[in-house]
């Protein structure tokens, strides 16, 4: 008998700018956002869930202001 395992991935955008919010505030908002997304996945009976590596703040991508480039 085959067993179905439901998997999911969460990739979410940070909607809050470090120019307007402290990094602590952003972290709290992003954790709350991910808690809602995780709860939604649980309602869909997801058994294995992957989160992005950095999910609670802005990233320092090569073209971002945080990386020191414009």
Coordinates of N, CA and C in Angstrom, one line a residue:
X1 N 0.8 -1.2 0.0 CA 0.0 0.0 0.0 C 0.9 1.2 0.0
X2 N 0.6 2.1 -0.9 CA 1.4 3.4 -1.0 C 1.1 4.3 0.1
X3 N 2.1 5.0 0.6 CA 1.8 6.1 1.6 C 2.1 7.4 1.0
X4 N 1.2 8.3 1.1 CA 1.3 9.7 0.6 C 1.9 10.6 1.8
X5 N 3.0 11.3 1.4 CA 3.6 12.2 2.4 C 3.4 13.6 1.8
X6 N 2.7 14.5 2.4 CA 2.5 15.8 1.9 C 3.6 16.7 2.4
X7 N 4.3 17.4 1.5 CA 5.4 18.3 1.7 C 5.1 19.7 1.3
X8 N 5.7 20.7 1.9 CA 5.5 22.0 1.5 C 6.8 22.9 1.7
X9 N 6.8 24.0 1.0 CA 7.9 24.9 1.2 C 7.4 26.3 1.4
X10 N 8.0 27.1 2.3 CA 7.6 28.4 2.5 C 8.8 29.4 2.1
X11 N 8.4 30.3 1.2 CA 9.4 31.3 0.8 C 8.6 32.6 0.9
X12 N 8.9 33.5 1.8 CA 8.1 34.7 2.1 C 9.0 35.9 2.0
X13 N 8.4 37.0 1.5 CA 9.1 38.3 1.4 C 9.0 39.1 2.6
X14 N 10.0 39.8 3.0 CA 10.0 40.7 4.1 C 9.3 42.0 3.6
X15 N 8.2 42.4 4.2 CA 7.5 43.5 3.7 C 7.9 44.8 4.5
X16 N 8.8 44.7 5.4 CA 9.1 45.9 6.3 C 10.5 46.3 6.1
X17 N 10.6 47.6 5.8 CA 11.9 48.2 5.5 C 12.7 48.5 6.8
X18 N 14.0 48.2 6.8 CA 14.9 48.6 7.9 C 15.0 50.1 8.1
X19 N 14.6 50.9 7.1 CA 14.6 52.3 7.3 C 13.4 52.8 8.1
X20 N 12.3 52.0 8.2 CA 11.1 52.3 8.9 C 10.9 51.5 10.2
X21 N 11.5 50.4 10.3 CA 11.4 49.5 11.5 C 12.7 49.0 12.0
X22 N 12.8 48.8 13.3 CA 14.1 48.3 13.8 C 14.2 46.8 13.4
X23 N 15.4 46.3 13.4 CA 15.6 44.9 13.0 C 14.9 44.0 14.0
X24 N 14.8 44.4 15.3 CA 14.0 43.6 16.3 C 12.5 43.6 15.9
X25 N 12.0 44.7 15.5 CA 10.6 44.7 15.1 C 10.3 43.9 13.9
X26 N 11.3 44.0 12.9 CA 11.1 43.2 11.7 C 11.2 41.7 12.0
X27 N 12.1 41.3 12.9 CA 12.2 39.9 13.3 C 10.9 39.4 13.9
X28 N 10.3 40.2 14.8 CA 9.0 39.8 15.4 C 7.9 39.6 14.4
X29 N 7.9 40.6 13.5 CA 6.8 40.5 12.4 C 7.0 39.3 11.5
X30 N 8.3 39.1 11.2 CA 8.5 37.9 10.3 C 8.2 36.6 10.9
X31 N 8.6 36.5 12.2 CA 8.3 35.2 12.9 C 6.8 35.0 13.0
X32 N 6.0 36.1 13.3 CA 4.6 36.0 13.3 C 4.0 35.6 12.0
X33 N 4.5 36.2 10.9 CA 4.1 35.9 9.6 C 4.3 34.4 9.3
X34 N 5.5 33.9 9.6 CA 5.8 32.5 9.4 C 5.0 31.6 10.3
X35 N 4.7 32.0 11.5 CA 3.8 31.2 12.3 C 2.4 31.0 11.7
X36 N 1.9 32.0 11.0 CA 0.6 31.9 10.3 C 0.7 31.0 9.1
X37 N 1.9 31.1 8.4 CA 2.1 30.3 7.2 C 2.2 28.8 7.6
X38 N 2.9 28.6 8.7 CA 3.1 27.2 9.2 C 1.7 26.6 9.7
X39 N 0.9 27.5 10.3 CA -0.4 27.0 10.7 C -1.3 26.7 9.5
X40 N -1.2 27.5 8.5 CA -1.9 27.2 7.2 C -1.5 25.9 6.6
X41 N -0.2 25.6 6.7 CA 0.3 24.3 6.1 C -0.2 23.2 7.0
X42 N -0.2 23.3 8.3 CA -0.8 22.3 9.2 C -2.2 22.0 8.8
X43 N -3.0 23.0 8.6 CA -4.4 22.8 8.2 C -4.5 22.0 6.9
X44 N -3.5 22.1 6.0 CA -3.5 21.4 4.8 C -2.8 20.0 4.9
X45 N -2.6 19.6 6.2 CA -2.0 18.3 6.5 C -0.6 18.1 6.0
X46 N 0.2 19.2 5.9 CA 1.6 19.1 5.5 C 2.3 18.4 6.6
X47 N 3.1 17.4 6.2 CA 3.9 16.6 7.2 C 5.4 17.0 7.2
X48 N 5.9 17.5 6.1 CA 7.3 17.9 6.0 C 7.2 19.3 5.4
X49 N 7.8 20.3 6.2 CA 7.8 21.7 5.7 C 9.1 22.3 5.8
X50 N 9.5 22.9 4.7 CA 10.8 23.6 4.6 C 10.7 25.1 4.6
X51 N 11.5 25.7 5.4 CA 11.5 27.2 5.5 C 12.8 27.7 4.8
X52 N 12.8 28.9 4.3 CA 14.0 29.5 3.7 C 15.0 29.7 4.8
X53 N 16.3 29.7 4.4 CA 17.4 29.8 5.4 C 17.3 31.0 6.3
X54 N 17.0 32.1 5.8 CA 16.9 33.3 6.6 C 15.5 33.9 6.4
X55 N 14.7 33.8 7.5 CA 13.3 34.2 7.3 C 12.8 35.3 8.2
X56 N 13.7 35.8 9.1 CA 13.1 36.8 10.0 C 13.7 38.2 9.9
X57 N 14.3 38.5 8.7 CA 14.8 39.8 8.5 C 15.3 40.0 7.1
X58 N 15.7 41.2 6.8 CA 16.1 41.5 5.4 C 17.4 40.8 5.1
X59 N 17.6 40.4 3.9 CA 18.8 39.8 3.4 C 19.8 40.8 3.0
X60 N 21.1 40.4 2.9 CA 22.1 41.3 2.3 C 22.5 40.8 0.9
X61 N 21.6 40.8 0.0 CA 21.8 40.4 -1.3 C 22.9 41.3 -2.0
X62 N 23.6 40.9 -3.0 CA 24.7 41.7 -3.5 C 24.2 43.1 -4.0
X63 N 22.9 43.3 -4.4 CA 22.5 44.5 -4.9 C 21.7 45.3 -3.8
X64 N 21.6 44.9 -2.6 CA 20.8 45.5 -1.6 C 21.6 46.6 -0.9
X65 N 20.9 47.6 -0.3 CA 21.5 48.6 0.5 C 22.3 48.1 1.7
X66 N 21.8 47.0 2.3 CA 22.5 46.4 3.4 C 23.9 45.8 3.1
X67 N 24.1 45.5 1.8 CA 25.4 45.0 1.4 C 26.4 46.2 1.1
X68 N 25.9 47.4 1.2 CA 26.8 48.6 0.9 C 26.9 49.0 -0.5
X69 N 26.0 48.4 -1.4 CA 26.0 48.8 -2.8 C 24.7 49.5 -3.1
X70 N 24.7 50.3 -4.2 CA 23.5 50.9 -4.6 C 23.0 50.3 -5.9

